Amino acid sequence: EFFLDGIKRDRWVWSADVYQSLFVNRYLFSNKEIEQRTLIALGGKTPFRRHINTIMDYTFFWFMSLYEHYITYGDLDFLKKMKPQMDEIMKFCIERTDQDGFIRGREGDWIFIDWADMDKTGALCGEQILYAKAMKDYSRICSFLQCEDQQCAKKAENLQNAILQKYWDNEKKCFIDSFESEKRNVTRQNNILAFLYLPCTEQQKKHIYQNVILNEKIPAITTPYFKFYENQVHCLSGHSDDLEESISSYYGSMLNIGATSLYEQYDPNDNGTEHYAMYGRKFEKSLCHAWSASPVYLLGQYRLGVKNTGIAYHSFEIRPYLGKLRQIEGKVPVPEGYVYVKADEKTVTVYSDIPGGTLYIGSNSYAVEAHKELCIKK
């Protein structure tokens, strides 16, 4: 019925887990109907009185998920169906925004971001980043539906500018968790979100990568959840070769301790039954968790290199990159079929069931015709 996490525990649909499920689904099943049922369930009913899953950031991920869903499938009828609930939930968020444009936790709100120690005093950086992204995506959805957005596009722009002003630390050359505590605490999670979703300059992105991602003094990420985002930063920073090492060391060591599915949280430093403990209980950890399945997406996006560049793959690119692999072969599901890619050190072979593709090898590009194999010697 839905993309579920914590299957053995709570059988809930969790919004941020779902957001990552969309990326994995895109490269594995491409099941539009499961996505839609899950997003409907998360949106709930009116009146909307509490954040989705009671977690502030999960409300923002819901808007981001709806935008990603449309980009992938181009289903305007679904957006029309969801629009009244989107309006209701966005109104809820705006009403809880403070006069300075930042959104802070209220009674009953869970300020999460990740299972990590961070300075959550006042307005947490990551929450503001996701809020701005949610408003921006909501505004884009309004434009798809040819509805007028009176305020969200401008609010998103103003909030992004305020984040860059308040949270960027000129001395540390990265983003801090909170400007209100004056502790200037730095965590990977908030900087990763800034790298991915803020209009940072290229120089700021280089600083984030050098001063945070490669900085062993910054506490390491212990959830596959944020490994997903950190691995994207590796790839987008031009350090894609680190992907194999990250997958091998993190997921490989999970396999080495006997995992047959993907854990909700994994710390290589744990021993024995410590690997199964969570929430203060010995065996409470979910051992089959969708937010941990990101290698499916990462290999499809950054190794097979298939990427939707339009709406519903009306245009797409194929940029095979071996990284530290000798060869790779796979199929990526797309509307009306698959895109097949096989690459080794000498040859790239592509076959697509749909038109609109472009193969890139180095500085050269090749049109990919539907139902016609394309084989290029490097």
C-alpha positions as semicolon CSV with decimal commas, in nm:
position;residue;x (nm);y (nm);z (nm)
1;E;0,000;0,000;0,000
2;F;0,265;0,253;0,108
3;F;0,637;0,307;0,148
4;L;0,667;0,199;0,510
5;D;0,956;0,236;0,752
6;G;0,982;0,075;1,091
7;I;0,782;-0,216;0,949
8;K;0,829;-0,432;1,257
9;R;0,771;-0,142;1,494
10;D;0,516;0,125;1,406
11;R;0,410;0,064;1,043
12;W;0,385;0,438;0,985
13;V;0,460;0,631;0,670
14;W;0,736;0,878;0,763
15;S;0,773;1,179;0,538
16;A;1,153;1,222;0,520
17;D;1,192;0,848;0,473
18;V;0,939;0,871;0,191
19;Y;1,132;1,155;0,029
20;Q;1,433;0,926;-0,004
21;S;1,209;0,637;-0,109
22;L;1,108;0,844;-0,411
23;F;1,470;0,861;-0,526
24;V;1,519;0,488;-0,481
25;N;1,183;0,405;-0,640
26;R;1,281;0,616;-0,941
27;Y;1,574;0,383;-1,014
28;L;1,421;0,054;-0,899
29;F;1,043;0,017;-0,946
30;S;0,920;0,354;-1,077
31;N;0,584;0,278;-0,916
32;K;0,380;0,598;-0,941
33;E;0,073;0,461;-0,763
34;I;0,258;0,368;-0,441
35;E;0,410;0,715;-0,431
36;Q;0,069;0,879;-0,469
37;R;-0,101;0,666;-0,205
38;T;0,184;0,740;0,036
39;L;0,177;1,116;-0,025
40;I;-0,203;1,122;0,019
41;A;-0,170;0,937;0,350
42;L;0,099;1,175;0,475
43;G;-0,107;1,482;0,389
44;G;-0,388;1,365;0,617
45;K;-0,717;1,550;0,649
46;T;-0,829;1,901;0,727
47;P;-0,807;2,077;0,959
48;F;-0,427;2,045;0,977
49;R;-0,315;2,103;1,335
50;R;0,027;1,939;1,377
51;H;0,332;1,886;1,159
52;I;0,342;1,566;0,955
53;N;0,462;1,283;1,183
54;T;0,479;1,567;1,446
55;I;0,818;1,662;1,292
56;M;0,870;2,008;1,148
57;D;1,123;1,908;0,882
58;Y;0,897;1,620;0,771
59;T;0,627;1,869;0,672
60;F;0,878;2,043;0,448
61;F;0,992;1,713;0,294
62;W;0,628;1,644;0,199
63;F;0,618;1,953;-0,023
64;M;0,955;1,860;-0,171
65;S;0,824;1,508;-0,239
66;L;0,519;1,638;-0,424
67;Y;0,740;1,851;-0,645
68;E;0,979;1,560;-0,717
69;H;0,682;1,335;-0,792
70;Y;0,550;1,571;-1,058
71;I;0,893;1,619;-1,217
72;T;0,925;1,241;-1,243
73;Y;0,577;1,151;-1,372
74;G;0,420;1,473;-1,499
75;D;0,082;1,393;-1,341
76;L;-0,102;1,726;-1,322
77;D;-0,429;1,561;-1,218
78;F;-0,261;1,433;-0,902
79;L;-0,127;1,779;-0,820
80;K;-0,477;1,923;-0,866
81;K;-0,613;1,662;-0,629
82;M;-0,350;1,747;-0,367
83;K;-0,362;2,126;-0,406
84;P;-0,629;2,199;-0,137
85;Q;-0,430;2,005;0,123
86;M;-0,107;2,173;0,011
87;D;-0,275;2,511;0,061
88;E;-0,394;2,409;0,407
89;I;-0,052;2,286;0,521
90;M;0,141;2,579;0,375
91;K;-0,098;2,819;0,549
92;F;-0,028;2,632;0,875
93;C;0,348;2,679;0,825
94;I;0,323;3,048;0,737
95;E;0,106;3,117;1,042
96;R;0,383;2,965;1,259
97;T;0,655;3,178;1,102
98;D;0,799;3,446;1,331
99;Q;0,823;3,814;1,237
100;D;1,188;3,782;1,135
101;G;1,093;3,519;0,873
102;F;1,238;3,222;1,060
103;I;1,033;2,926;1,179
104;R;1,095;2,792;1,528
105;G;0,962;2,494;1,716
106;R;0,637;2,534;1,906
107;E;0,492;2,316;2,181
108;G;0,444;1,964;2,046
109;D;0,689;2,009;1,755
110;W;0,972;1,762;1,708
111;I;1,279;1,938;1,565
112;F;1,469;1,646;1,417
113;I;1,692;1,679;1,105
114;D;1,890;1,366;1,205
115;W;1,992;1,145;1,496
116;A;2,283;1,370;1,590
117;D;2,386;1,619;1,855
118;M;2,332;1,972;1,727
119;D;2,260;2,311;1,874
120;K;1,884;2,347;1,835
121;T;1,858;2,678;2,018
122;G;1,597;2,899;1,855
123;A;1,579;2,873;1,477
124;L;1,779;2,568;1,364
125;C;1,965;2,624;1,037
126;G;1,853;2,302;0,867
127;E;1,487;2,373;0,940
128;Q;1,511;2,713;0,773
129;I;1,682;2,564;0,467
130;L;1,411;2,300;0,424
131;Y;1,133;2,554;0,489
132;A;1,267;2,779;0,214
133;K;1,293;2,480;-0,021
134;A;0,935;2,374;0,063
135;M;0,799;2,721;-0,009
136;K;0,994;2,736;-0,333
137;D;0,862;2,396;-0,445
138;Y;0,507;2,490;-0,346
139;S;0,539;2,804;-0,558
140;R;0,663;2,596;-0,852
141;I;0,367;2,361;-0,814
142;C;0,135;2,663;-0,823
143;S;0,294;2,768;-1,152
144;F;0,249;2,418;-1,296
145;L;-0,119;2,441;-1,208
146;Q;-0,136;2,798;-1,339
147;C;-0,243;2,921;-0,997
148;E;-0,116;3,250;-0,861
149;D;0,121;3,223;-0,565
150;Q;0,078;3,542;-0,365
151;Q;0,366;3,510;-0,121
152;C;0,568;3,188;-0,106
153;A;0,818;3,258;-0,386
154;K;0,917;3,590;-0,232
155;K;0,917;3,450;0,122
156;A;1,145;3,167;0,010
157;E;1,390;3,410;-0,151
158;N;1,392;3,636;0,156
159;L;1,445;3,342;0,389
160;Q;1,733;3,205;0,183
161;N;1,902;3,545;0,192
162;A;1,850;3,565;0,569
163;I;2,000;3,218;0,618
164;L;2,310;3,314;0,421
165;Q;2,344;3,627;0,632
166;K;2,275;3,479;0,978
167;Y;2,423;3,129;0,963
168;W;2,733;3,162;0,746
169;D;3,034;3,197;0,976
170;N;3,307;3,399;0,804
171;E;3,576;3,268;1,038
172;K;3,483;2,899;1,025
173;K;3,391;2,926;0,654
174;C;3,079;2,710;0,694
175;F;2,726;2,721;0,837
176;I;2,655;2,710;1,209
177;D;2,356;2,536;1,370
178;S;2,216;2,838;1,553
179;F;2,288;3,210;1,549
180;E;2,084;3,269;1,866
181;S;2,292;3,064;2,109
182;E;2,624;3,224;2,005
183;K;2,791;2,882;2,042
184;R;2,879;2,868;1,670
185;N;2,840;2,491;1,670
186;V;2,902;2,315;1,338
187;T;2,746;1,986;1,222
188;R;2,766;1,803;0,894
189;Q;2,389;1,780;0,852
190;N;2,315;2,153;0,839
191;N;2,605;2,219;0,602
192;I;2,501;1,935;0,374
193;L;2,149;2,076;0,349
194;A;2,295;2,420;0,277
195;F;2,516;2,275;0,003
196;L;2,223;2,097;-0,161
197;Y;1,938;2,346;-0,123
198;L;2,075;2,699;-0,076
199;P;2,204;2,928;-0,352
200;C;2,558;2,908;-0,216
201;T;2,846;3,041;-0,421
202;E;3,092;2,791;-0,564
203;Q;3,350;2,921;-0,317
204;Q;3,114;2,859;-0,024
205;K;3,054;2,504;-0,148
206;K;3,429;2,444;-0,165
207;H;3,464;2,570;0,191
208;I;3,182;2,342;0,311
209;Y;3,344;2,043;0,146
210;Q;3,690;2,116;0,281
211;N;3,600;2,247;0,627
212;V;3,312;2,013;0,712
213;I;3,282;1,709;0,486
214;L;3,655;1,629;0,490
215;N;3,704;1,747;0,847
216;E;3,741;1,447;1,080
217;K;3,694;1,674;1,382
218;I;3,329;1,725;1,284
219;P;3,128;1,430;1,427
220;A;3,067;1,161;1,166
221;I;2,722;1,074;1,036
222;T;2,589;0,748;1,182
223;T;2,263;0,716;0,987
224;P;2,228;0,582;0,634
225;Y;1,966;0,858;0,613
226;F;2,221;1,138;0,598
227;K;2,484;0,923;0,428
228;F;2,247;0,957;0,131
229;Y;2,290;1,334;0,132
230;E;2,661;1,328;0,217
231;N;2,734;1,094;-0,073
232;Q;2,549;1,330;-0,306
233;V;2,775;1,612;-0,188
234;H;3,081;1,398;-0,268
235;C;2,952;1,348;-0,621
236;L;2,839;1,707;-0,678
237;S;3,171;1,841;-0,548
238;G;3,362;1,659;-0,818
239;H;3,480;1,390;-0,578
240;S;3,261;1,116;-0,717
241;D;3,542;0,861;-0,679
242;D;3,477;0,872;-0,305
243;L;3,136;0,710;-0,365
244;E;3,268;0,354;-0,394
245;E;3,479;0,395;-0,083
246;S;3,185;0,535;0,111
247;I;2,948;0,258;0,004
248;S;3,209;-0,013;0,059
249;S;3,322;0,103;0,402
250;Y;2,979;0,192;0,541
251;Y;2,740;-0,053;0,376
252;G;3,012;-0,314;0,333
253;S;3,085;-0,324;0,704
254;M;2,710;-0,351;0,769
255;L;2,709;-0,663;0,550
256;N;3,013;-0,796;0,733
257;I;2,830;-0,804;1,066
258;G;2,555;-1,019;0,910
259;A;2,301;-0,764;0,785
260;T;2,067;-0,903;0,519
261;S;1,868;-0,580;0,490
262;L;1,944;-0,214;0,558
263;Y;1,943;-0,081;0,914
264;E;1,776;0,241;1,030
265;Q;2,101;0,348;1,194
266;Y;2,446;0,195;1,177
267;D;2,760;0,285;1,368
268;P;3,064;0,073;1,273
269;N;3,203;0,130;1,623
270;D;2,917;-0,063;1,787
271;N;2,962;-0,425;1,890
272;G;2,734;-0,729;1,917
273;T;2,376;-0,653;2,012
274;E;2,457;-0,279;2,028
275;H;2,381;-0,280;1,655
276;Y;2,014;-0,358;1,728
277;A;1,955;-0,102;2,005
278;M;1,775;0,228;1,954
279;Y;1,542;0,464;2,142
280;G;1,693;0,341;2,470
281;R;1,582;-0,019;2,412
282;K;1,798;-0,318;2,323
283;F;1,618;-0,445;2,014
284;E;1,410;-0,150;1,898
285;K;1,603;-0,056;1,583
286;S;1,433;-0,103;1,248
287;L;1,648;-0,348;1,050
288;C;1,467;-0,293;0,719
289;H;1,455;0,079;0,652
290;A;1,389;0,252;0,321
291;W;1,596;0,559;0,401
292;S;1,899;0,329;0,398
293;A;1,856;0,207;0,039
294;S;2,025;0,503;-0,129
295;P;2,304;0,309;-0,310
296;V;2,035;0,206;-0,563
297;Y;1,980;0,572;-0,647
298;L;2,345;0,675;-0,622
299;L;2,464;0,407;-0,862
300;G;2,183;0,480;-1,108
301;Q;2,236;0,856;-1,098
302;Y;2,614;0,882;-1,070
303;R;2,742;0,560;-1,228
304;L;2,489;0,460;-1,493
305;G;2,437;0,834;-1,514
306;V;2,071;0,840;-1,616
307;K;1,905;1,167;-1,512
308;N;1,566;1,318;-1,592
309;T;1,623;1,674;-1,719
310;G;1,265;1,762;-1,814
311;I;0,919;1,664;-1,700
312;A;0,852;1,288;-1,697
313;Y;1,172;1,215;-1,895
314;H;1,063;1,414;-2,200
315;S;1,433;1,491;-2,200
316;F;1,702;1,303;-2,014
317;E;2,076;1,263;-2,010
318;I;2,304;0,963;-1,978
319;R;2,649;1,031;-1,835
320;P;2,811;0,695;-1,751
321;Y;3,099;0,723;-1,507
322;L;3,287;0,422;-1,374
323;G;3,453;0,586;-1,077
324;K;3,660;0,307;-0,924
325;L;3,457;0,034;-1,097
326;R;3,587;-0,159;-1,398
327;Q;3,241;-0,190;-1,551
328;I;2,876;-0,129;-1,476
329;E;2,552;-0,249;-1,634
330;G;2,191;-0,182;-1,548
331;K;1,842;-0,069;-1,644
332;V;1,670;0,244;-1,517
333;P;1,287;0,241;-1,526
334;V;1,130;0,539;-1,704
335;P;0,773;0,612;-1,817
336;E;0,689;0,364;-2,094
337;G;0,991;0,141;-2,045
338;Y;1,358;0,136;-1,950
339;V;1,693;0,294;-2,030
340;Y;1,969;0,033;-2,049
341;V;2,334;0,127;-1,995
342;K;2,648;-0,083;-2,010
343;A;2,989;0,076;-1,972
344;D;3,346;-0,039;-1,929
345;E;3,682;0,125;-1,984
346;K;3,656;0,099;-2,364
347;T;3,289;0,103;-2,466
348;V;2,951;0,249;-2,372
349;T;2,631;0,082;-2,493
350;V;2,290;0,244;-2,451
351;Y;1,939;0,133;-2,541
352;S;1,624;0,329;-2,463
353;D;1,254;0,252;-2,494
354;I;1,176;0,625;-2,510
355;P;1,305;0,922;-2,714
356;G;1,456;1,239;-2,575
357;G;1,787;1,109;-2,444
358;T;2,138;1,244;-2,491
359;L;2,450;1,041;-2,420
360;Y;2,753;1,234;-2,296
361;I;3,104;1,091;-2,310
362;G;3,370;1,343;-2,222
363;S;3,310;1,655;-2,432
364;N;3,109;1,465;-2,694
365;S;2,730;1,422;-2,704
366;Y;2,515;1,174;-2,899
367;A;2,139;1,168;-2,956
368;V;1,976;0,851;-2,824
369;E;1,697;0,728;-3,048
370;A;1,418;0,511;-2,911
371;H;1,447;0,137;-2,980
372;K;1,789;0,174;-3,140
373;E;2,106;0,053;-2,971
374;L;2,387;0,306;-2,955
375;C;2,742;0,178;-2,903
376;I;3,029;0,423;-2,866
377;K;3,398;0,342;-2,843
378;K;3,583;0,566;-2,599
